[in-house]
Amino acid sequence: MPYTIKAWEDLTIQDDFMFKAVMQDKQLCKGVLEAILNQPIRDIRYLAEELSLKAGYTSRGVRLDVYVEDEAHTIYDVEMQVRNEEGDALPQRLRYYQSQIDAQILAQGRDFAELRQTLVIFICPFDPFGRGWHLYWFENTCRRDAELHLEDGAVKIVLNTHGTGDGISPQLQAFMDYVNSGIIGANPLIRAMDERVHAVKRDENERMSYMTYELHLRDARKAGREEGKAEGLVEGEARGEVKGRMQNLLENIRSLMQSLPCEASKAMDLLNVPAADRKAILAQL
């Protein structure tokens, strides 16, 4: 099935780009974390600028949605996970995100003992474990004695926004209702969150960033399919691969020109097209 770009006007908090944009508001981010943990947090700071997990669009690296730490230096990674495909291996995804964060900390020259408490949080509009709970909280304990904790600082939390009946706070329930159905109600956090969504949609720079982001994702998926098909093929097909990349680029430029709309030069700026290639590209548009 071909990858389609969702219309900018139709984005909700469930969409990865919008979720990340909303959570860049410090007070909203802190409020969501407090609702999930059901406890106050004095302050948070964003760590994205320190993160060197700059994965390519076709690599197995991670692009973290929300990466912050609190005043106690506890690290939080919060991700919106909307896919519920068979064999999607959500538990292994949690493990992978945790391992990448740990690797980043160690890459800064720190010792193992300096690995801080880390909470990897997945927000899912589905129930990945089938228990009907709103919140699943995992820590490492001894199989023989559940009272014996490994105390390695690794915590994994999965929210099921469609959970029922396990006594979560009104604040967290309001957040889950908003994720599920866009229900705003009278909750101040959710009202502020919805206002932020509309403010992002009014921002032309955000819209342009979204289009560029989605085009890169589309290329990544297409490249992944082509890479799979290319296994075992002879080197002589490299020429065809170059031609395919050029066709993808032309398609992306045309998409930006039509969707934003904008001139070809602006579209090429957004896609970081080298100056030396632009004349040839313009001739094919």
PDB file of N, CA, C and O in Angstrom, residues 217-255:
ATOM      1  N   LEU A 217      10.193  10.637   5.440  1.00  0.00           N
ATOM      2  CA  LEU A 217       9.684   9.351   5.898  1.00  0.00           C
ATOM      3  C   LEU A 217       9.210   8.508   4.723  1.00  0.00           C
ATOM      4  O   LEU A 217       9.424   7.295   4.690  1.00  0.00           O
ATOM      5  N   ARG A 218       8.569   9.141   3.770  1.00  0.00           N
ATOM      6  CA  ARG A 218       8.113   8.405   2.590  1.00  0.00           C
ATOM      7  C   ARG A 218       9.300   7.837   1.823  1.00  0.00           C
ATOM      8  O   ARG A 218       9.283   6.685   1.381  1.00  0.00           O
ATOM      9  N   ASP A 219      10.351   8.636   1.705  1.00  0.00           N
ATOM     10  CA  ASP A 219      11.556   8.147   1.033  1.00  0.00           C
ATOM     11  C   ASP A 219      12.179   6.987   1.785  1.00  0.00           C
ATOM     12  O   ASP A 219      12.681   6.034   1.188  1.00  0.00           O
ATOM     13  N   ALA A 220      12.154   7.074   3.116  1.00  0.00           N
ATOM     14  CA  ALA A 220      12.740   6.008   3.928  1.00  0.00           C
ATOM     15  C   ALA A 220      12.019   4.692   3.692  1.00  0.00           C
ATOM     16  O   ALA A 220      12.638   3.638   3.547  1.00  0.00           O
ATOM     17  N   ARG A 221      10.699   4.744   3.689  1.00  0.00           N
ATOM     18  CA  ARG A 221       9.929   3.527   3.465  1.00  0.00           C
ATOM     19  C   ARG A 221      10.166   2.973   2.065  1.00  0.00           C
ATOM     20  O   ARG A 221      10.327   1.768   1.871  1.00  0.00           O
ATOM     21  N   LYS A 222      10.220   3.872   1.096  1.00  0.00           N
ATOM     22  CA  LYS A 222      10.449   3.426  -0.271  1.00  0.00           C
ATOM     23  C   LYS A 222      11.844   2.842  -0.430  1.00  0.00           C
ATOM     24  O   LYS A 222      12.046   1.813  -1.082  1.00  0.00           O
ATOM     25  N   ALA A 223      12.832   3.500   0.200  1.00  0.00           N
ATOM     26  CA  ALA A 223      14.204   2.998   0.135  1.00  0.00           C
ATOM     27  C   ALA A 223      14.312   1.624   0.779  1.00  0.00           C
ATOM     28  O   ALA A 223      15.032   0.749   0.304  1.00  0.00           O
ATOM     29  N   GLY A 224      13.569   1.448   1.892  1.00  0.00           N
ATOM     30  CA  GLY A 224      13.595   0.162   2.558  1.00  0.00           C
ATOM     31  C   GLY A 224      13.040  -0.932   1.677  1.00  0.00           C
ATOM     32  O   GLY A 224      13.587  -2.045   1.614  1.00  0.00           O
ATOM     33  N   ARG A 225      11.954  -0.647   0.962  1.00  0.00           N
ATOM     34  CA  ARG A 225      11.375  -1.639   0.055  1.00  0.00           C
ATOM     35  C   ARG A 225      12.326  -1.947  -1.091  1.00  0.00           C
ATOM     36  O   ARG A 225      12.526  -3.097  -1.466  1.00  0.00           O
ATOM     37  N   GLU A 226      12.934  -0.892  -1.636  1.00  0.00           N
ATOM     38  CA  GLU A 226      13.841  -1.098  -2.757  1.00  0.00           C
ATOM     39  C   GLU A 226      15.081  -1.868  -2.333  1.00  0.00           C
ATOM     40  O   GLU A 226      15.611  -2.684  -3.084  1.00  0.00           O
ATOM     41  N   GLU A 227      15.544  -1.594  -1.096  1.00  0.00           N
ATOM     42  CA  GLU A 227      16.720  -2.305  -0.605  1.00  0.00           C
ATOM     43  C   GLU A 227      16.433  -3.799  -0.484  1.00  0.00           C
ATOM     44  O   GLU A 227      17.261  -4.637  -0.822  1.00  0.00           O
ATOM     45  N   GLY A 228      15.223  -4.112  -0.014  1.00  0.00           N
ATOM     46  CA  GLY A 228      14.859  -5.517   0.095  1.00  0.00           C
ATOM     47  C   GLY A 228      14.798  -6.195  -1.259  1.00  0.00           C
ATOM     48  O   GLY A 228      15.237  -7.336  -1.427  1.00  0.00           O
ATOM     49  N   LYS A 229      14.254  -5.496  -2.247  1.00  0.00           N
ATOM     50  CA  LYS A 229      14.160  -6.058  -3.587  1.00  0.00           C
ATOM     51  C   LYS A 229      15.526  -6.194  -4.245  1.00  0.00           C
ATOM     52  O   LYS A 229      15.751  -7.048  -5.098  1.00  0.00           O
ATOM     53  N   ALA A 230      16.453  -5.327  -3.833  1.00  0.00           N
ATOM     54  CA  ALA A 230      17.754  -5.286  -4.499  1.00  0.00           C
ATOM     55  C   ALA A 230      18.699  -6.388  -4.050  1.00  0.00           C
ATOM     56  O   ALA A 230      19.747  -6.585  -4.671  1.00  0.00           O
ATOM     57  N   GLU A 231      18.368  -7.083  -2.987  1.00  0.00           N
ATOM     58  CA  GLU A 231      19.272  -8.120  -2.490  1.00  0.00           C
ATOM     59  C   GLU A 231      19.514  -9.165  -3.569  1.00  0.00           C
ATOM     60  O   GLU A 231      18.610  -9.721  -4.162  1.00  0.00           O
ATOM     61  N   GLY A 232      20.752  -9.434  -3.806  1.00  0.00           N
ATOM     62  CA  GLY A 232      21.123 -10.450  -4.783  1.00  0.00           C
ATOM     63  C   GLY A 232      21.232  -9.938  -6.202  1.00  0.00           C
ATOM     64  O   GLY A 232      21.602 -10.700  -7.103  1.00  0.00           O
ATOM     65  N   LEU A 233      20.904  -8.664  -6.437  1.00  0.00           N
ATOM     66  CA  LEU A 233      21.012  -8.127  -7.792  1.00  0.00           C
ATOM     67  C   LEU A 233      22.452  -7.724  -8.102  1.00  0.00           C
ATOM     68  O   LEU A 233      23.238  -7.449  -7.215  1.00  0.00           O
ATOM     69  N   VAL A 234      22.792  -7.665  -9.364  1.00  0.00           N
ATOM     70  CA  VAL A 234      24.155  -7.353  -9.789  1.00  0.00           C
ATOM     71  C   VAL A 234      24.415  -5.867  -9.680  1.00  0.00           C
ATOM     72  O   VAL A 234      23.493  -5.042  -9.624  1.00  0.00           O
ATOM     73  N   GLU A 235      25.703  -5.504  -9.636  1.00  0.00           N
ATOM     74  CA  GLU A 235      26.082  -4.108  -9.467  1.00  0.00           C
ATOM     75  C   GLU A 235      25.640  -3.237 -10.628  1.00  0.00           C
ATOM     76  O   GLU A 235      25.509  -2.023 -10.487  1.00  0.00           O
ATOM     77  N   GLY A 236      25.378  -3.831 -11.752  1.00  0.00           N
ATOM     78  CA  GLY A 236      24.995  -3.054 -12.925  1.00  0.00           C
ATOM     79  C   GLY A 236      23.701  -2.292 -12.735  1.00  0.00           C
ATOM     80  O   GLY A 236      23.404  -1.373 -13.507  1.00  0.00           O
ATOM     81  N   GLU A 237      22.907  -2.646 -11.718  1.00  0.00           N
ATOM     82  CA  GLU A 237      21.653  -1.957 -11.499  1.00  0.00           C
ATOM     83  C   GLU A 237      21.812  -0.678 -10.682  1.00  0.00           C
ATOM     84  O   GLU A 237      20.850   0.009 -10.388  1.00  0.00           O
ATOM     85  N   ALA A 238      23.043  -0.360 -10.321  1.00  0.00           N
ATOM     86  CA  ALA A 238      23.284   0.855  -9.542  1.00  0.00           C
ATOM     87  C   ALA A 238      22.829   2.095 -10.295  1.00  0.00           C
ATOM     88  O   ALA A 238      22.337   3.054  -9.703  1.00  0.00           O
ATOM     89  N   ARG A 239      22.984   2.057 -11.623  1.00  0.00           N
ATOM     90  CA  ARG A 239      22.579   3.204 -12.431  1.00  0.00           C
ATOM     91  C   ARG A 239      21.066   3.439 -12.287  1.00  0.00           C
ATOM     92  O   ARG A 239      20.597   4.565 -12.197  1.00  0.00           O
ATOM     93  N   GLY A 240      20.317   2.358 -12.282  1.00  0.00           N
ATOM     94  CA  GLY A 240      18.871   2.470 -12.121  1.00  0.00           C
ATOM     95  C   GLY A 240      18.502   2.999 -10.751  1.00  0.00           C
ATOM     96  O   GLY A 240      17.515   3.721 -10.587  1.00  0.00           O
ATOM     97  N   GLU A 241      19.299   2.658  -9.742  1.00  0.00           N
ATOM     98  CA  GLU A 241      19.042   3.142  -8.385  1.00  0.00           C
ATOM     99  C   GLU A 241      19.213   4.652  -8.316  1.00  0.00           C
ATOM    100  O   GLU A 241      18.431   5.353  -7.674  1.00  0.00           O
ATOM    101  N   VAL A 242      20.261   5.172  -8.983  1.00  0.00           N
ATOM    102  CA  VAL A 242      20.487   6.621  -9.014  1.00  0.00           C
ATOM    103  C   VAL A 242      19.315   7.321  -9.693  1.00  0.00           C
ATOM    104  O   VAL A 242      18.815   8.349  -9.222  1.00  0.00           O
ATOM    105  N   LYS A 243      18.847   6.729 -10.774  1.00  0.00           N
ATOM    106  CA  LYS A 243      17.706   7.306 -11.483  1.00  0.00           C
ATOM    107  C   LYS A 243      16.473   7.316 -10.591  1.00  0.00           C
ATOM    108  O   LYS A 243      15.701   8.282 -10.574  1.00  0.00           O
ATOM    109  N   GLY A 244      16.305   6.238  -9.818  1.00  0.00           N
ATOM    110  CA  GLY A 244      15.164   6.163  -8.915  1.00  0.00           C
ATOM    111  C   GLY A 244      15.211   7.240  -7.852  1.00  0.00           C
ATOM    112  O   GLY A 244      14.188   7.832  -7.492  1.00  0.00           O
ATOM    113  N   ARG A 245      16.410   7.512  -7.327  1.00  0.00           N
ATOM    114  CA  ARG A 245      16.546   8.560  -6.313  1.00  0.00           C
ATOM    115  C   ARG A 245      16.199   9.927  -6.889  1.00  0.00           C
ATOM    116  O   ARG A 245      15.584  10.754  -6.230  1.00  0.00           O
ATOM    117  N   MET A 246      16.610  10.154  -8.150  1.00  0.00           N
ATOM    118  CA  MET A 246      16.284  11.417  -8.794  1.00  0.00           C
ATOM    119  C   MET A 246      14.782  11.566  -8.971  1.00  0.00           C
ATOM    120  O   MET A 246      14.211  12.639  -8.732  1.00  0.00           O
ATOM    121  N   GLN A 247      14.104  10.488  -9.339  1.00  0.00           N
ATOM    122  CA  GLN A 247      12.651  10.543  -9.501  1.00  0.00           C
ATOM    123  C   GLN A 247      11.972  10.832  -8.167  1.00  0.00           C
ATOM    124  O   GLN A 247      11.000  11.588  -8.102  1.00  0.00           O
ATOM    125  N   ASN A 248      12.485  10.227  -7.098  1.00  0.00           N
ATOM    126  CA  ASN A 248      11.940  10.507  -5.761  1.00  0.00           C
ATOM    127  C   ASN A 248      12.096  11.972  -5.404  1.00  0.00           C
ATOM    128  O   ASN A 248      11.185  12.606  -4.854  1.00  0.00           O
ATOM    129  N   LEU A 249      13.280  12.535  -5.689  1.00  0.00           N
ATOM    130  CA  LEU A 249      13.544  13.928  -5.374  1.00  0.00           C
ATOM    131  C   LEU A 249      12.613  14.845  -6.152  1.00  0.00           C
ATOM    132  O   LEU A 249      12.040  15.796  -5.598  1.00  0.00           O
ATOM    133  N   LEU A 250      12.450  14.578  -7.448  1.00  0.00           N
ATOM    134  CA  LEU A 250      11.550  15.390  -8.264  1.00  0.00           C
ATOM    135  C   LEU A 250      10.123  15.320  -7.730  1.00  0.00           C
ATOM    136  O   LEU A 250       9.415  16.331  -7.659  1.00  0.00           O
ATOM    137  N   GLU A 251       9.712  14.129  -7.332  1.00  0.00           N
ATOM    138  CA  GLU A 251       8.366  13.946  -6.784  1.00  0.00           C
ATOM    139  C   GLU A 251       8.188  14.736  -5.495  1.00  0.00           C
ATOM    140  O   GLU A 251       7.158  15.371  -5.265  1.00  0.00           O
ATOM    141  N   ASN A 252       9.215  14.721  -4.654  1.00  0.00           N
ATOM    142  CA  ASN A 252       9.142  15.460  -3.389  1.00  0.00           C
ATOM    143  C   ASN A 252       9.096  16.964  -3.613  1.00  0.00           C
ATOM    144  O   ASN A 252       8.371  17.692  -2.922  1.00  0.00           O
ATOM    145  N   ILE A 253       9.877  17.456  -4.566  1.00  0.00           N
ATOM    146  CA  ILE A 253       9.877  18.892  -4.872  1.00  0.00           C
ATOM    147  C   ILE A 253       8.500  19.312  -5.373  1.00  0.00           C
ATOM    148  O   ILE A 253       7.946  20.330  -4.936  1.00  0.00           O
ATOM    149  N   ARG A 254       7.940  18.523  -6.267  1.00  0.00           N
ATOM    150  CA  ARG A 254       6.606  18.848  -6.794  1.00  0.00           C
ATOM    151  C   ARG A 254       5.555  18.828  -5.681  1.00  0.00           C
ATOM    152  O   ARG A 254       4.649  19.665  -5.652  1.00  0.00           O
ATOM    153  N   SER A 255       5.680  17.867  -4.759  1.00  0.00           N
ATOM    154  CA  SER A 255       4.725  17.773  -3.658  1.00  0.00           C
ATOM    155  C   SER A 255       4.786  19.018  -2.782  1.00  0.00           C
ATOM    156  O   SER A 255       3.748  19.559  -2.373  1.00  0.00           O
TER     157      SER A 255
END
